[in-house]
XYZ file of N, CA and C in Angstrom:
285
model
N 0.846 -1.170 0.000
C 0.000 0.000 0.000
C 0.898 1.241 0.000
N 0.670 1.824 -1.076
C 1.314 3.302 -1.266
C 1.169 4.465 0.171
N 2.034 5.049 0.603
C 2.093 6.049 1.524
C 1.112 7.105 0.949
N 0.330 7.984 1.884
C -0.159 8.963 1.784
C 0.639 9.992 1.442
N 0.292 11.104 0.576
C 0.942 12.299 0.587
C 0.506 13.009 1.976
N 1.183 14.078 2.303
C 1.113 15.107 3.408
C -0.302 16.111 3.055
N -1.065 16.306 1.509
C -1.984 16.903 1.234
C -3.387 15.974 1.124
N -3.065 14.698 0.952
C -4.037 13.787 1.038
C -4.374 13.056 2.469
N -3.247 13.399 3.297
C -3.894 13.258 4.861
C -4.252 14.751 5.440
N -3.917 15.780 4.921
C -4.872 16.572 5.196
C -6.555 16.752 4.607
N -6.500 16.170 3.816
C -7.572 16.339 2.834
C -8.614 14.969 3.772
N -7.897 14.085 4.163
C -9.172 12.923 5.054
C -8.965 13.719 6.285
N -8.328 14.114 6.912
C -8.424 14.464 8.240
C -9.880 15.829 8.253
N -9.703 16.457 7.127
C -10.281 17.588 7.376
C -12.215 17.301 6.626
N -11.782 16.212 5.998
C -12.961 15.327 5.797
C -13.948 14.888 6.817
N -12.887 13.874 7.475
C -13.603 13.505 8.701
C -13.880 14.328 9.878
N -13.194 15.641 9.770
C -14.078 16.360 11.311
C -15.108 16.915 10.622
N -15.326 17.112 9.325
C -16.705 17.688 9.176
C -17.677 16.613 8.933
N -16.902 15.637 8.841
C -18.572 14.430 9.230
C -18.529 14.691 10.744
N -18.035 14.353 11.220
C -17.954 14.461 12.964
C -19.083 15.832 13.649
N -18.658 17.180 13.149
C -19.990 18.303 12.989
C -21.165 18.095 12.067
N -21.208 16.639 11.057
C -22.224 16.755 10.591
C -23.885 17.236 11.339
N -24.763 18.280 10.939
C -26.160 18.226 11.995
C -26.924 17.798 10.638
N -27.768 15.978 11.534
C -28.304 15.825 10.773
C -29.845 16.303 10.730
N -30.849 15.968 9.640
C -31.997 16.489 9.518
C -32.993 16.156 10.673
N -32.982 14.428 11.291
C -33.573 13.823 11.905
C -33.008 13.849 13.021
N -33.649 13.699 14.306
C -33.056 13.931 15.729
C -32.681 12.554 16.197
N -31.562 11.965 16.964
C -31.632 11.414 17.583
C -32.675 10.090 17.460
N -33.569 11.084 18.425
C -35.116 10.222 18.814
C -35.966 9.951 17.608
N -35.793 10.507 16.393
C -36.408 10.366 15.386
C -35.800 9.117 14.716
N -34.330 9.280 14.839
C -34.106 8.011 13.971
C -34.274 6.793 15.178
N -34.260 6.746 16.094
C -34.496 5.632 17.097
C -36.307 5.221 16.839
N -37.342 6.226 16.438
C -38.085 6.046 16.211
C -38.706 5.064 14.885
N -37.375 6.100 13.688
C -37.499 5.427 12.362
C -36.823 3.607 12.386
N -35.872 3.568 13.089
C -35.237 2.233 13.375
C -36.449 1.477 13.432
N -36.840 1.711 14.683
C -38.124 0.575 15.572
C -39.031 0.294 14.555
N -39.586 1.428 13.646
C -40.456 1.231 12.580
C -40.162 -0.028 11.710
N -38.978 0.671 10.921
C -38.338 -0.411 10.088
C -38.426 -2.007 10.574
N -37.691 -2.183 11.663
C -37.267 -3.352 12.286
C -38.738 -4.023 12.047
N -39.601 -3.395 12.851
C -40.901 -4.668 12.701
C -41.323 -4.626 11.389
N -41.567 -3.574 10.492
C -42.143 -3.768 9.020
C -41.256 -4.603 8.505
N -39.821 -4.598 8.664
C -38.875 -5.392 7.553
C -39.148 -7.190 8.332
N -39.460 -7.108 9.802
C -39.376 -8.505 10.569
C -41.096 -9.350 10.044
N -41.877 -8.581 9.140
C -43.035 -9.261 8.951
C -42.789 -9.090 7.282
N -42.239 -8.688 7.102
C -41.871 -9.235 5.286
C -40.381 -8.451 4.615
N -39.643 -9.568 4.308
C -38.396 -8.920 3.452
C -38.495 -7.460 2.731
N -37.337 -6.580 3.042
C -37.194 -5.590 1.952
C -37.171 -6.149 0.528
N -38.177 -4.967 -0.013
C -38.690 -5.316 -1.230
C -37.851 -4.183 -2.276
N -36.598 -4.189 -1.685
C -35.458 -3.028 -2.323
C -36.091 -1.497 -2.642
N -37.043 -0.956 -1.899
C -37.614 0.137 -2.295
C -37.342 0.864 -0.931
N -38.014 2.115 -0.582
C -38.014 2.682 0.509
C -39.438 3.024 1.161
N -40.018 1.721 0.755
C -41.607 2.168 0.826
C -41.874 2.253 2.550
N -41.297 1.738 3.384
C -41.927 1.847 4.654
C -41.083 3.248 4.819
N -39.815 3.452 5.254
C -39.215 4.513 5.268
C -40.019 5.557 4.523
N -40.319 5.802 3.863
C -40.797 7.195 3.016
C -42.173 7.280 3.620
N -42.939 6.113 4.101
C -44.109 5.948 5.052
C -44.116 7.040 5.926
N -42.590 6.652 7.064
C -42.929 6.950 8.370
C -43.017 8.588 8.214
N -41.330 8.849 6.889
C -41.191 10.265 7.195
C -42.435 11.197 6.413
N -43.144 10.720 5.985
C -44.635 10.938 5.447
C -45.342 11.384 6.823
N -45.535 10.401 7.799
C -46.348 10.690 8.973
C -45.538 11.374 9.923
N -44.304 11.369 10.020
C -43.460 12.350 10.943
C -42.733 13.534 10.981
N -42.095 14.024 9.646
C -41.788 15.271 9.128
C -42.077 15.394 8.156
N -43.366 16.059 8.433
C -44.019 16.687 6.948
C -42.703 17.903 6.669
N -42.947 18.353 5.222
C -42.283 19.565 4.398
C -41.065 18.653 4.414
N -40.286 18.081 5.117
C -38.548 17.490 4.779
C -38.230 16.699 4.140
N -39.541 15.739 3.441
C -39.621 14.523 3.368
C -38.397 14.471 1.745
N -38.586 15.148 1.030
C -37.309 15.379 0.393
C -35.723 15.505 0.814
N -35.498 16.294 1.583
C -34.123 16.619 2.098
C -34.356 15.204 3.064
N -34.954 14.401 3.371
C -34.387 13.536 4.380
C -33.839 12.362 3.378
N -34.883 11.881 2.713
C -34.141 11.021 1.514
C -32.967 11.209 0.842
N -32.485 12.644 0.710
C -31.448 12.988 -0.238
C -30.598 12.399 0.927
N -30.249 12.981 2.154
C -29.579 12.951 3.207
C -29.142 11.511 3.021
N -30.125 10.611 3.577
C -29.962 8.863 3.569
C -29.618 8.499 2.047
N -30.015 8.775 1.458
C -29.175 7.924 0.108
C -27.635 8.788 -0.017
N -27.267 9.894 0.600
C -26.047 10.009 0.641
C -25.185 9.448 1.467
N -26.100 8.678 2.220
C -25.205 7.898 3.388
C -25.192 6.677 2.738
N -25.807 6.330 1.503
C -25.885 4.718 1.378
C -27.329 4.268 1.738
N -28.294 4.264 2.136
C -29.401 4.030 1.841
C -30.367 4.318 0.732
N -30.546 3.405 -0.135
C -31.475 3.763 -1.423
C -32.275 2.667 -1.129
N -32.667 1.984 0.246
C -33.593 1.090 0.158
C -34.176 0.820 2.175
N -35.480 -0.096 2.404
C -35.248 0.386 3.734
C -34.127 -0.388 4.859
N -33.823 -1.947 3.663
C -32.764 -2.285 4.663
C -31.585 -1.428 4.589
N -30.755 -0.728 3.532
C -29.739 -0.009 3.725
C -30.115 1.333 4.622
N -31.056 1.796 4.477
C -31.739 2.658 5.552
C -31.018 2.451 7.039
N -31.701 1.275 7.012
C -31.738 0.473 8.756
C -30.084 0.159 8.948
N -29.489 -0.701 8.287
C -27.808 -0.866 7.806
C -26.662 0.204 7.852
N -26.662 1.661 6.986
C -26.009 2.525 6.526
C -26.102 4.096 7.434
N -27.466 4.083 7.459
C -27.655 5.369 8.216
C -27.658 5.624 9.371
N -26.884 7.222 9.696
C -27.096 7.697 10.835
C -26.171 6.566 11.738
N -25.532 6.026 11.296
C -24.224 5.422 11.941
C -23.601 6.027 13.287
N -23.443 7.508 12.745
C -23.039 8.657 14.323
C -23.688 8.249 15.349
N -24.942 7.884 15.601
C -25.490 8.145 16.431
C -26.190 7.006 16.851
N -25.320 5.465 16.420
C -24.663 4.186 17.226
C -26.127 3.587 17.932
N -26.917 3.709 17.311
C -28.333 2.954 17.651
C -28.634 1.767 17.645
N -28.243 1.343 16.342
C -28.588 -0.079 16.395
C -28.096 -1.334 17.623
């Protein structure tokens, strides 16, 4: 494995503290909320590779965001509700 340059470990270092200040859209308690959702909808029938329960909840829980929250999670790697449940909101060590 090739050594880092001195501009390419600045370039991850300064990467990773701004994930570290990332503020995300959903609180905390929201995604502990969205988790619990998932878990039983996905535990009574397989993801069906869509985001249909996810786009559900944030339907019934933050109206107006429901755009910016999706963009958010598929930038983390969720484009479905198990990667949802899998990928997102990692910071904040729920699962």
């Amino acid at each position: 494995m090739a050594e880092l340059s001195k501009e390419e470990k600045k370039a991850m270092m300064k990467k990773w503290k701004a994930e570290q200040k990332k503020k995300y859209i959903l609180s905390k308690t929201q995604v502990k909320k969205l988790f619990t959702f998932l878990k039983k909808e996905l535990g009574q029938e397989p993801c069906n590779h869509t985001m249909c329960h996810t786009e559900k909840w944030i339907k019934d829980n933050c109206k107006g965001k429901e755009k910016d929250i999706i963009r958010e999670m598929q930038e983390m790697g969720g484009y479905c509700d198990c990667e949802v449940l899998m990928n997102c909101y990692e910071r904040y060590d729920i699962i």
